[in-house]
């Protein structure tokens, strides 16, 4: 397995972990536990943002090579 495949796999894991926060949030809300969106959102974003970057790394790298002004 090459590094691009490994990056994409880890990106998928991080995205899944970030999205998995919401079912827990909903269950806690249903159980009337005092929980707010602000409690879950940082964990969601901590998984989804880096996961998306890892999954799209090759595209980001190509775009960066095209637009960098100091070549």
Rosetta silent file (secondary structure, phi, psi, omega in degrees, C-alpha in Angstrom):
SEQUENCE: XXXXXXXXXXXXXXXXXXXXXXXXXXXXXXXXXXXXXXXXXXXXXXXXXXXXXXXXXXXXXXXXXXXXXXX
SCORE:     score description
SCORE:     0.000 S_00000001
   1 L     0.000  128.607 -178.723    0.000    0.000    0.000 S_00000001
   2 L   -84.821  174.103 -174.441    1.463    3.341   -1.002 S_00000001
   3 H   -68.503  -31.054  178.647    1.419    6.530    1.038 S_00000001
   4 H   -65.828  -42.489  177.674   -1.450    8.101   -0.940 S_00000001
   5 H   -64.417  -40.109  179.570   -3.719    5.152   -0.153 S_00000001
   6 H   -64.887  -41.797  177.534   -2.660    5.273    3.492 S_00000001
   7 H   -61.221  -45.135  179.991   -3.392    9.010    3.638 S_00000001
   8 H   -64.027  -39.328  179.680   -6.842    8.504    2.134 S_00000001
   9 H   -64.319  -46.816  178.987   -7.617    5.686    4.559 S_00000001
  10 H   -64.799  -35.603  175.766   -6.608    7.771    7.595 S_00000001
  11 H   -61.766  -42.234  177.677   -8.593   10.674    6.187 S_00000001
  12 H   -63.969  -40.528  177.632  -11.666    8.457    5.989 S_00000001
  13 H   -61.320  -44.232 -179.305  -11.113    7.299    9.588 S_00000001
  14 H   -65.770  -40.635  178.127  -10.880   10.883   10.813 S_00000001
  15 H   -64.080  -44.299  178.831  -14.000   11.931    8.924 S_00000001
  16 H   -61.174  -41.137  178.668  -15.924    8.951   10.301 S_00000001
  17 H   -65.112  -39.875  178.943  -14.774    9.784   13.840 S_00000001
  18 H   -66.665  -37.997  179.126  -15.820   13.405   13.398 S_00000001
  19 H   -74.513  -29.778 -178.924  -19.245   12.459   12.085 S_00000001
  20 H   -66.517  -11.345  177.117  -19.699    9.843   14.832 S_00000001
  21 H   -66.162  -34.466 -171.630  -19.916   12.659   17.376 S_00000001
  22 H   -70.297  -39.239  174.802  -23.443   13.550   16.249 S_00000001
  23 H   -61.341  -36.292  176.842  -25.269   10.314   17.124 S_00000001
  24 H   -64.242  -43.328  178.226  -23.805   10.598   20.627 S_00000001
  25 H   -59.695  -45.600 -178.505  -24.989   14.208   20.797 S_00000001
  26 H   -64.351  -43.708  178.686  -28.506   13.233   19.689 S_00000001
  27 H   -60.513  -44.641  178.943  -28.715   10.387   22.222 S_00000001
  28 H   -63.239  -38.914  177.251  -27.628   12.719   25.013 S_00000001
  29 H   -63.133  -44.032 -179.784  -30.210   15.297   23.909 S_00000001
  30 H   -63.370  -36.067  179.123  -32.957   12.646   23.874 S_00000001
  31 L   -80.538    5.470  178.165  -31.934   11.536   27.363 S_00000001
  32 L    63.715   30.040  173.056  -32.253   15.159   28.504 S_00000001
  33 L   -79.815  134.452 -178.698  -28.580   15.469   29.388 S_00000001
  34 L   -70.109   95.904  179.884  -27.572   19.139   29.335 S_00000001
  35 L  -133.898  142.168 -179.568  -25.435   19.206   26.203 S_00000001
  36 L  -117.491  162.927  177.563  -25.051   21.962   23.628 S_00000001
  37 H   -58.163  -36.502 -179.036  -23.884   22.005   20.008 S_00000001
  38 H   -62.605  -20.339  177.138  -20.784   23.877   21.184 S_00000001
  39 H   -76.668  -32.916 -175.529  -19.800   20.776   23.170 S_00000001
  40 H   -95.494  -30.187 -173.192  -19.780   18.492   20.109 S_00000001
  41 H   -58.701  -42.590  178.980  -18.709   20.842   17.321 S_00000001
  42 H   -60.595  -37.460  178.832  -14.970   21.049   18.186 S_00000001
  43 H   -69.545  -38.806  176.450  -14.692   17.258   18.157 S_00000001
  44 H   -60.288  -50.974 -177.518  -16.579   17.074   14.867 S_00000001
  45 H   -67.751  -32.392  178.827  -14.352   19.680   13.242 S_00000001
  46 H   -65.444  -22.009  175.409  -11.178   18.129   14.713 S_00000001
  47 H   -95.802  -42.811 -172.062  -11.946   14.995   12.712 S_00000001
  48 H   -73.380  -42.425 -177.147  -13.589   16.327    9.580 S_00000001
  49 H   -65.527  -54.199  178.413  -11.189   19.152    8.675 S_00000001
  50 H   -66.483  -31.127  177.372   -7.915   17.187    8.847 S_00000001
  51 H   -63.604  -41.392  177.795   -9.652   14.134    7.381 S_00000001
  52 H   -65.901  -40.160  177.901  -10.769   16.142    4.370 S_00000001
  53 H   -62.341  -44.379  179.161   -7.276   17.570    3.938 S_00000001
  54 H   -64.555  -41.391 -179.439   -5.765   14.079    4.025 S_00000001
  55 H   -66.952  -30.781 -177.038   -8.317   12.694    1.569 S_00000001
  56 L  -105.425   17.769 -172.251   -7.724   15.591   -0.865 S_00000001
  57 H   -56.833  -43.744 -178.160   -3.984   15.961   -0.299 S_00000001
  58 H   -63.021  -41.070  177.638   -2.929   15.245   -3.887 S_00000001
  59 H   -65.149  -44.294  179.069   -5.363   17.848   -5.250 S_00000001
  60 H   -60.938  -43.463 -179.560   -4.260   20.404   -2.663 S_00000001
  61 H   -63.685  -42.712  178.501   -0.603   19.762   -3.492 S_00000001
  62 H   -63.734  -43.481  178.271   -1.210   20.158   -7.246 S_00000001
  63 H   -63.309  -41.260  179.433   -3.121   23.401   -6.734 S_00000001
  64 H   -61.867  -41.995  178.449   -0.402   24.720   -4.447 S_00000001
  65 H   -62.974  -33.744 -179.818    2.256   23.975   -7.068 S_00000001
  66 H   -74.826  -35.781 -171.851    0.229   25.883   -9.669 S_00000001
  67 H  -100.171  -10.469 -176.527   -0.447   29.002   -7.652 S_00000001
  68 L   -66.734  129.704 -171.097    2.695   29.531   -5.611 S_00000001
  69 L   -83.567  -12.482 -171.636    4.263   32.798   -6.790 S_00000001
  70 L   -96.343   21.179  179.197    7.902   32.195   -5.805 S_00000001
  71 L   -68.568    0.000    0.000    8.834   29.589   -8.414 S_00000001
